[in-house]
RNA sequence: GCGCGGUUAGCUCAGUGGUAGAGCAUUACCUUGACACGGUAGGGGUCGCAGGUUCGAACCCUGCACCGCGCACCA
């Protein structure tokens, strides 16, 4: 800090120190270290992503935790990496290729397309990593991982095969969430329900017999209108209302006309027309799926319809089919809610999840009418075929209108599942996919802590240990933070912060369905399954001998559709342990064989045998869920795993609690429970901190389309990374969403500048002796070596040392409880409001008055000049020593939050030179985290708490004295003289401090001062302060001020008096509280007396 | 429908039973020797509503309202 600039300039400082940390390998974790471990795995950002505010929040927190842990003496591993993000990345590259070459991925072919994605990854993969570096993240970059690294892919395959062998992974033709844009299946978690405005269409169909002849209404009895369920609207005509004439109703569709009132009736019962024919009205939001209907269902308990079960209806679409091909049964199914709609449900087993289940129960045929891309296929009928599903909906409605069967069309809002990625409605679609039955569910449920009061007991790994807090921990620590240090080797449960997420997690785990893990994409881990299908008749010839004999010897081999397992030694391998497990399915003429293997060599052999690999890839989360251990060398027993697994903290957003957190926990129990790892626990982390979601200042989510997402790098270049970090942390309370405002970053920058200038001020006061004096420093060489001398400590010194002690406690506790905004606020308050506003200002009394020792007034001339000078010098040096003590602690407290500026100051202020190389001598990163003052220190320096109160009283007097100025309408610049009438002895130091803080020209201390009538004054336990204005006083203004004050005091007195007059209060309240109230009353009364006297004096 | 948050100054939020707080914004004054990215002083609040518990409630309990989120959803 030789040429110290007036304002802090972060840009050069940040780059310089980041490079230094990298060069010095400060972030590299040593798995062989004897220090206790602390570890975090980064939630891997998308490899081609860009840093956004969510990353800033998330990674700043991780960096704070990591840096704090290093200062606590832990061996820290913060393991970074990126995620291949299947759909997102593939879509991005496809879009690019489309734009630049007007080609689809299919034009390029799989191999070429994957080349392009890899090229894209190589080109853009470092961007986000470099952005994290800009932010100051102290990740161990030597261990950076990517979810498609060869070793990582190996883990994914191994896990797949293991689960497959356990029978937890299976293939099945099921209803899945299909995204017609990405053209892939999705998991339930990737579907987002959104309210959608549409229409509810009611159309009617005739109930017929199996031969197509009308069901006679006579047969229909015992239906009577009055036997309806209570909720059904009663209508005397309902049973006999006339059917609408053919070709009815296009104009009145909006719902107000005759038609709609009749349709209300139609809800209550089937209509019976004059010819005695029975009509059912069906409600649907998706008329385009009518061609796929294979039944209509009613509730068997519904008296309106139950008698029709077993009859048929004629499906209106496709219109061109002959009626006999459109006959579908009326079935009874409990699923139908007869209070909803008309109580008649059209069943489309191929295009609706619930309908599929109904179809399965009733063995209904499936008619698929929608293609993978969301268009209709020929089975939907001529007019619909080829149309997009939404267009087809409109056309289907037109056809129903033409047929005269549409009875109502009313606006309707319902929830529709959307593909999270592509933002289009998903299509429930039947397809063959791979599914996973989640493993270790029960363990995963049991492992999370649920106690209500656990928020106060933060660290299961005893991150807060007795020694890390110092032995003198009393008041603030006794709240419980020191509490249960976990007994060594005993696993505790995992903790969520804030805890309420445990309930959400639990609920999800209780209700999970199997996970659809296959994706019809190309970018991702290809499913390690190979299949081969041979004609039964040619099996012997077509199969390798080993396989054929295994097949031939298998029991039940002729059973149709029978699945069994055979283990086949691979012919080319002599190693007997080398088996690939194969499943086979035999149908009437074919044998289908399936094999899964994680080994590339076996895959090659399988291919030689004519097996082909499943074309699908795995869900991206199927690789992410292995992140905590696959990045550490699993399945080998690496040093890293032994040292750093389970990780200490996970920091992530609650939006991926199901996608990622829950699944990682299950994977941890499933794959890390193996005794060979000799781990204390299989759980992947001990604490999960859920950040809030970053929103803009209007509370909206940040999104590209809204354009409300600021670019963190722009903010960093404008304000500095420290400023961004500090501002974000200050406004990010535990568990709350963060409303981001650039003002917060500005605040951070201002704070850094304040810190910078406070150090600059210290620097300008010269050397305290520890570091050599620079050329232009005062000529005196201080003797005291920067040590604090008790006898020279002023009350202000003691006050700031005590405040520092409190700040250390407060910040440490806040960090241990993951309360980052609390820690930041405490530091801000301490440094700005206590250190800068009061201590630094008060210290000027020492610096400036001692330097004026040479100009001592004449009455002191007898005192030896040199003695005076040296006393003043010693006093000054002592204050500098206190400043250094406070600053060197403060800078360390700030380091996790503001890594760059603190490193710069640490060196610039020379604090690094006092430390051993490994403990701050080289970098502040390894400097010890400040401990609360020890009993030795407080005893040595005489830091009694009474100095807090004493000095607060002094500062309060100053505040009131300043107020007199304003009350007297005196400009801030105008130098004024105050008179102080002390109640007891006032030290010259305190007099000087008061004078300086009042910005007074002079402070006359006069024990016998007789103020002229009307002199404004303030009262304090220290004495009375006057601002004599010699007739310049604005009497009216002063009267108003005093009157106001009297009023205020009286209000307070009344409040306290009322309390004290209540016998209930005086008898029931704890003595301390009672005493406090009595004291308060006395204080107010004194104040009142003075204010009243002053007011009276004005006449 | 079920569950979870929230409601305190103009804005964003702290505040777990004992004198209502911070930052920003705002008003007035000040470029004094670290800092105008600064200083000093001020104005501004029936703590969502209604009950209850208590000597005492922003805080604990009950109910309600409104805002947000999650889960489940019936055409």
PDB file of N, CA, C and O in Angstrom, chain A residues 805-846:
ATOM      1  N   UNK A 805     -14.750  -7.690  20.363  1.00  0.00           N
ATOM      2  CA  UNK A 805     -15.003  -8.995  20.951  1.00  0.00           C
ATOM      3  C   UNK A 805     -16.446  -9.439  20.689  1.00  0.00           C
ATOM      4  O   UNK A 805     -16.693 -10.577  20.271  1.00  0.00           O
ATOM      5  N   UNK A 806     -17.369  -8.519  20.877  1.00  0.00           N
ATOM      6  CA  UNK A 806     -18.778  -8.837  20.615  1.00  0.00           C
ATOM      7  C   UNK A 806     -18.998  -9.163  19.143  1.00  0.00           C
ATOM      8  O   UNK A 806     -19.737 -10.088  18.795  1.00  0.00           O
ATOM      9  N   UNK A 807     -18.353  -8.389  18.277  1.00  0.00           N
ATOM     10  CA  UNK A 807     -18.526  -8.615  16.841  1.00  0.00           C
ATOM     11  C   UNK A 807     -18.005  -9.991  16.446  1.00  0.00           C
ATOM     12  O   UNK A 807     -18.627 -10.703  15.666  1.00  0.00           O
ATOM     13  N   UNK A 808     -16.857 -10.359  17.000  1.00  0.00           N
ATOM     14  CA  UNK A 808     -16.294 -11.684  16.689  1.00  0.00           C
ATOM     15  C   UNK A 808     -17.289 -12.775  17.075  1.00  0.00           C
ATOM     16  O   UNK A 808     -17.564 -13.693  16.305  1.00  0.00           O
ATOM     17  N   UNK A 809     -17.846 -12.621  18.255  1.00  0.00           N
ATOM     18  CA  UNK A 809     -18.811 -13.627  18.707  1.00  0.00           C
ATOM     19  C   UNK A 809     -20.037 -13.665  17.790  1.00  0.00           C
ATOM     20  O   UNK A 809     -20.489 -14.726  17.373  1.00  0.00           O
ATOM     21  N   UNK A 810     -20.520 -12.487  17.517  1.00  0.00           N
ATOM     22  CA  UNK A 810     -21.744 -12.397  16.734  1.00  0.00           C
ATOM     23  C   UNK A 810     -21.556 -12.985  15.335  1.00  0.00           C
ATOM     24  O   UNK A 810     -22.385 -13.754  14.848  1.00  0.00           O
ATOM     25  N   UNK A 811     -20.466 -12.623  14.697  1.00  0.00           N
ATOM     26  CA  UNK A 811     -20.225 -13.091  13.334  1.00  0.00           C
ATOM     27  C   UNK A 811     -19.982 -14.599  13.319  1.00  0.00           C
ATOM     28  O   UNK A 811     -20.488 -15.314  12.460  1.00  0.00           O
ATOM     29  N   UNK A 812     -19.237 -15.069  14.292  1.00  0.00           N
ATOM     30  CA  UNK A 812     -18.939 -16.500  14.339  1.00  0.00           C
ATOM     31  C   UNK A 812     -20.225 -17.312  14.504  1.00  0.00           C
ATOM     32  O   UNK A 812     -20.452 -18.303  13.805  1.00  0.00           O
ATOM     33  N   UNK A 813     -21.047 -16.859  15.413  1.00  0.00           N
ATOM     34  CA  UNK A 813     -22.310 -17.581  15.633  1.00  0.00           C
ATOM     35  C   UNK A 813     -23.176 -17.522  14.378  1.00  0.00           C
ATOM     36  O   UNK A 813     -23.725 -18.541  13.939  1.00  0.00           O
ATOM     37  N   UNK A 814     -23.277 -16.348  13.800  1.00  0.00           N
ATOM     38  CA  UNK A 814     -24.117 -16.203  12.609  1.00  0.00           C
ATOM     39  C   UNK A 814     -23.638 -17.143  11.500  1.00  0.00           C
ATOM     40  O   UNK A 814     -24.438 -17.802  10.846  1.00  0.00           O
ATOM     41  N   UNK A 815     -22.330 -17.220  11.315  1.00  0.00           N
ATOM     42  CA  UNK A 815     -21.807 -18.107  10.266  1.00  0.00           C
ATOM     43  C   UNK A 815     -22.080 -19.559  10.595  1.00  0.00           C
ATOM     44  O   UNK A 815     -22.428 -20.347   9.722  1.00  0.00           O
ATOM     45  N   UNK A 816     -21.920 -19.912  11.846  1.00  0.00           N
ATOM     46  CA  UNK A 816     -22.174 -21.296  12.221  1.00  0.00           C
ATOM     47  C   UNK A 816     -23.623 -21.686  12.019  1.00  0.00           C
ATOM     48  O   UNK A 816     -23.938 -22.850  11.851  1.00  0.00           O
ATOM     49  N   UNK A 817     -24.492 -20.688  12.045  1.00  0.00           N
ATOM     50  CA  UNK A 817     -25.911 -20.963  11.843  1.00  0.00           C
ATOM     51  C   UNK A 817     -26.344 -20.649  10.408  1.00  0.00           C
ATOM     52  O   UNK A 817     -27.536 -20.552  10.128  1.00  0.00           O
ATOM     53  N   UNK A 818     -25.403 -20.451   9.543  1.00  0.00           N
ATOM     54  CA  UNK A 818     -25.680 -20.166   8.128  1.00  0.00           C
ATOM     55  C   UNK A 818     -26.469 -18.874   7.941  1.00  0.00           C
ATOM     56  O   UNK A 818     -27.213 -18.730   6.988  1.00  0.00           O
ATOM     57  N   UNK A 819     -26.328 -17.952   8.872  1.00  0.00           N
ATOM     58  CA  UNK A 819     -27.073 -16.704   8.736  1.00  0.00           C
ATOM     59  C   UNK A 819     -26.147 -15.648   8.155  1.00  0.00           C
ATOM     60  O   UNK A 819     -25.598 -14.808   8.875  1.00  0.00           O
ATOM     61  N   UNK A 820     -26.010 -15.712   6.862  1.00  0.00           N
ATOM     62  CA  UNK A 820     -25.008 -14.881   6.200  1.00  0.00           C
ATOM     63  C   UNK A 820     -25.377 -13.407   6.212  1.00  0.00           C
ATOM     64  O   UNK A 820     -24.505 -12.553   6.338  1.00  0.00           O
ATOM     65  N   UNK A 821     -26.658 -13.123   6.082  1.00  0.00           N
ATOM     66  CA  UNK A 821     -27.027 -11.715   6.081  1.00  0.00           C
ATOM     67  C   UNK A 821     -26.845 -11.127   7.480  1.00  0.00           C
ATOM     68  O   UNK A 821     -26.463  -9.975   7.638  1.00  0.00           O
ATOM     69  N   UNK A 822     -27.059 -11.963   8.478  1.00  0.00           N
ATOM     70  CA  UNK A 822     -26.846 -11.506   9.846  1.00  0.00           C
ATOM     71  C   UNK A 822     -25.366 -11.232  10.102  1.00  0.00           C
ATOM     72  O   UNK A 822     -24.997 -10.218  10.695  1.00  0.00           O
ATOM     73  N   UNK A 823     -24.526 -12.133   9.624  1.00  0.00           N
ATOM     74  CA  UNK A 823     -23.085 -11.956   9.801  1.00  0.00           C
ATOM     75  C   UNK A 823     -22.618 -10.686   9.102  1.00  0.00           C
ATOM     76  O   UNK A 823     -21.841  -9.903   9.650  1.00  0.00           O
ATOM     77  N   UNK A 824     -23.120 -10.507   7.899  1.00  0.00           N
ATOM     78  CA  UNK A 824     -22.714  -9.332   7.120  1.00  0.00           C
ATOM     79  C   UNK A 824     -23.179  -8.051   7.800  1.00  0.00           C
ATOM     80  O   UNK A 824     -22.425  -7.078   7.888  1.00  0.00           O
ATOM     81  N   UNK A 825     -24.422  -8.059   8.270  1.00  0.00           N
ATOM     82  CA  UNK A 825     -24.938  -6.854   8.926  1.00  0.00           C
ATOM     83  C   UNK A 825     -24.157  -6.544  10.198  1.00  0.00           C
ATOM     84  O   UNK A 825     -23.876  -5.387  10.499  1.00  0.00           O
ATOM     85  N   UNK A 826     -23.826  -7.582  10.937  1.00  0.00           N
ATOM     86  CA  UNK A 826     -23.088  -7.377  12.181  1.00  0.00           C
ATOM     87  C   UNK A 826     -21.727  -6.754  11.883  1.00  0.00           C
ATOM     88  O   UNK A 826     -21.278  -5.825  12.563  1.00  0.00           O
ATOM     89  N   UNK A 827     -21.075  -7.266  10.846  1.00  0.00           N
ATOM     90  CA  UNK A 827     -19.773  -6.723  10.473  1.00  0.00           C
ATOM     91  C   UNK A 827     -19.891  -5.284   9.994  1.00  0.00           C
ATOM     92  O   UNK A 827     -19.075  -4.431  10.322  1.00  0.00           O
ATOM     93  N   UNK A 828     -20.918  -5.056   9.207  1.00  0.00           N
ATOM     94  CA  UNK A 828     -21.146  -3.717   8.673  1.00  0.00           C
ATOM     95  C   UNK A 828     -21.349  -2.741   9.816  1.00  0.00           C
ATOM     96  O   UNK A 828     -20.731  -1.682   9.886  1.00  0.00           O
ATOM     97  N   UNK A 829     -22.219  -3.139  10.706  1.00  0.00           N
ATOM     98  CA  UNK A 829     -22.513  -2.266  11.843  1.00  0.00           C
ATOM     99  C   UNK A 829     -21.262  -2.024  12.674  1.00  0.00           C
ATOM    100  O   UNK A 829     -20.926  -0.896  13.001  1.00  0.00           O
ATOM    101  N   UNK A 830     -20.565  -3.073  12.991  1.00  0.00           N
ATOM    102  CA  UNK A 830     -19.374  -2.923  13.815  1.00  0.00           C
ATOM    103  C   UNK A 830     -18.365  -1.997  13.141  1.00  0.00           C
ATOM    104  O   UNK A 830     -17.855  -1.062  13.744  1.00  0.00           O
ATOM    105  N   UNK A 831     -18.093  -2.279  11.904  1.00  0.00           N
ATOM    106  CA  UNK A 831     -17.002  -1.550  11.289  1.00  0.00           C
ATOM    107  C   UNK A 831     -17.362  -0.107  10.985  1.00  0.00           C
ATOM    108  O   UNK A 831     -16.580   0.814  11.229  1.00  0.00           O
ATOM    109  N   UNK A 832     -18.544   0.083  10.429  1.00  0.00           N
ATOM    110  CA  UNK A 832     -18.912   1.427  10.007  1.00  0.00           C
ATOM    111  C   UNK A 832     -19.379   2.257  11.195  1.00  0.00           C
ATOM    112  O   UNK A 832     -18.880   3.370  11.460  1.00  0.00           O
ATOM    113  N   UNK A 833     -20.347   1.729  11.929  1.00  0.00           N
ATOM    114  CA  UNK A 833     -20.974   2.543  12.976  1.00  0.00           C
ATOM    115  C   UNK A 833     -20.166   2.610  14.261  1.00  0.00           C
ATOM    116  O   UNK A 833     -20.248   3.584  14.988  1.00  0.00           O
ATOM    117  N   UNK A 834     -19.415   1.567  14.531  1.00  0.00           N
ATOM    118  CA  UNK A 834     -18.676   1.582  15.789  1.00  0.00           C
ATOM    119  C   UNK A 834     -17.227   1.989  15.582  1.00  0.00           C
ATOM    120  O   UNK A 834     -16.742   2.936  16.199  1.00  0.00           O
ATOM    121  N   UNK A 835     -16.572   1.263  14.661  1.00  0.00           N
ATOM    122  CA  UNK A 835     -15.155   1.580  14.469  1.00  0.00           C
ATOM    123  C   UNK A 835     -14.972   2.940  13.793  1.00  0.00           C
ATOM    124  O   UNK A 835     -14.281   3.811  14.321  1.00  0.00           O
ATOM    125  N   UNK A 836     -15.565   3.136  12.623  1.00  0.00           N
ATOM    126  CA  UNK A 836     -15.314   4.370  11.873  1.00  0.00           C
ATOM    127  C   UNK A 836     -15.987   5.581  12.512  1.00  0.00           C
ATOM    128  O   UNK A 836     -15.347   6.605  12.742  1.00  0.00           O
ATOM    129  N   UNK A 837     -17.287   5.433  12.773  1.00  0.00           N
ATOM    130  CA  UNK A 837     -18.019   6.612  13.230  1.00  0.00           C
ATOM    131  C   UNK A 837     -17.562   7.096  14.600  1.00  0.00           C
ATOM    132  O   UNK A 837     -17.535   8.295  14.858  1.00  0.00           O
ATOM    133  N   UNK A 838     -17.219   6.181  15.456  1.00  0.00           N
ATOM    134  CA  UNK A 838     -16.862   6.609  16.809  1.00  0.00           C
ATOM    135  C   UNK A 838     -15.392   6.440  17.127  1.00  0.00           C
ATOM    136  O   UNK A 838     -14.738   7.377  17.552  1.00  0.00           O
ATOM    137  N   UNK A 839     -14.878   5.235  16.942  1.00  0.00           N
ATOM    138  CA  UNK A 839     -13.510   5.028  17.411  1.00  0.00           C
ATOM    139  C   UNK A 839     -12.496   5.854  16.629  1.00  0.00           C
ATOM    140  O   UNK A 839     -11.643   6.520  17.202  1.00  0.00           O
ATOM    141  N   UNK A 840     -12.596   5.792  15.304  1.00  0.00           N
ATOM    142  CA  UNK A 840     -11.630   6.532  14.500  1.00  0.00           C
ATOM    143  C   UNK A 840     -11.728   8.026  14.793  1.00  0.00           C
ATOM    144  O   UNK A 840     -10.714   8.718  14.959  1.00  0.00           O
ATOM    145  N   UNK A 841     -12.949   8.509  14.898  1.00  0.00           N
ATOM    146  CA  UNK A 841     -13.128   9.938  15.185  1.00  0.00           C
ATOM    147  C   UNK A 841     -12.550  10.293  16.562  1.00  0.00           C
ATOM    148  O   UNK A 841     -11.876  11.306  16.709  1.00  0.00           O
ATOM    149  N   UNK A 842     -12.827   9.418  17.527  1.00  0.00           N
ATOM    150  CA  UNK A 842     -12.311   9.693  18.871  1.00  0.00           C
ATOM    151  C   UNK A 842     -10.790   9.617  18.894  1.00  0.00           C
ATOM    152  O   UNK A 842     -10.118  10.363  19.624  1.00  0.00           O
ATOM    153  N   UNK A 843     -10.243   8.725  18.074  1.00  0.00           N
ATOM    154  CA  UNK A 843      -8.784   8.563  18.074  1.00  0.00           C
ATOM    155  C   UNK A 843      -8.077   9.829  17.592  1.00  0.00           C
ATOM    156  O   UNK A 843      -6.917  10.059  17.895  1.00  0.00           O
ATOM    157  N   UNK A 844      -8.789  10.637  16.853  1.00  0.00           N
ATOM    158  CA  UNK A 844      -8.186  11.877  16.374  1.00  0.00           C
ATOM    159  C   UNK A 844      -7.812  12.787  17.543  1.00  0.00           C
ATOM    160  O   UNK A 844      -6.912  13.610  17.435  1.00  0.00           O
ATOM    161  N   UNK A 845      -8.537  12.586  18.645  1.00  0.00           N
ATOM    162  CA  UNK A 845      -8.185  13.356  19.849  1.00  0.00           C
ATOM    163  C   UNK A 845      -6.769  13.018  20.285  1.00  0.00           C
ATOM    164  O   UNK A 845      -6.017  13.880  20.733  1.00  0.00           O
ATOM    165  N   UNK A 846      -6.423  11.725  20.119  1.00  0.00           N
ATOM    166  CA  UNK A 846      -5.076  11.306  20.498  1.00  0.00           C
ATOM    167  C   UNK A 846      -4.054  11.771  19.468  1.00  0.00           C
ATOM    168  O   UNK A 846      -3.051  12.393  19.789  1.00  0.00           O
TER     169      UNK A 846
END
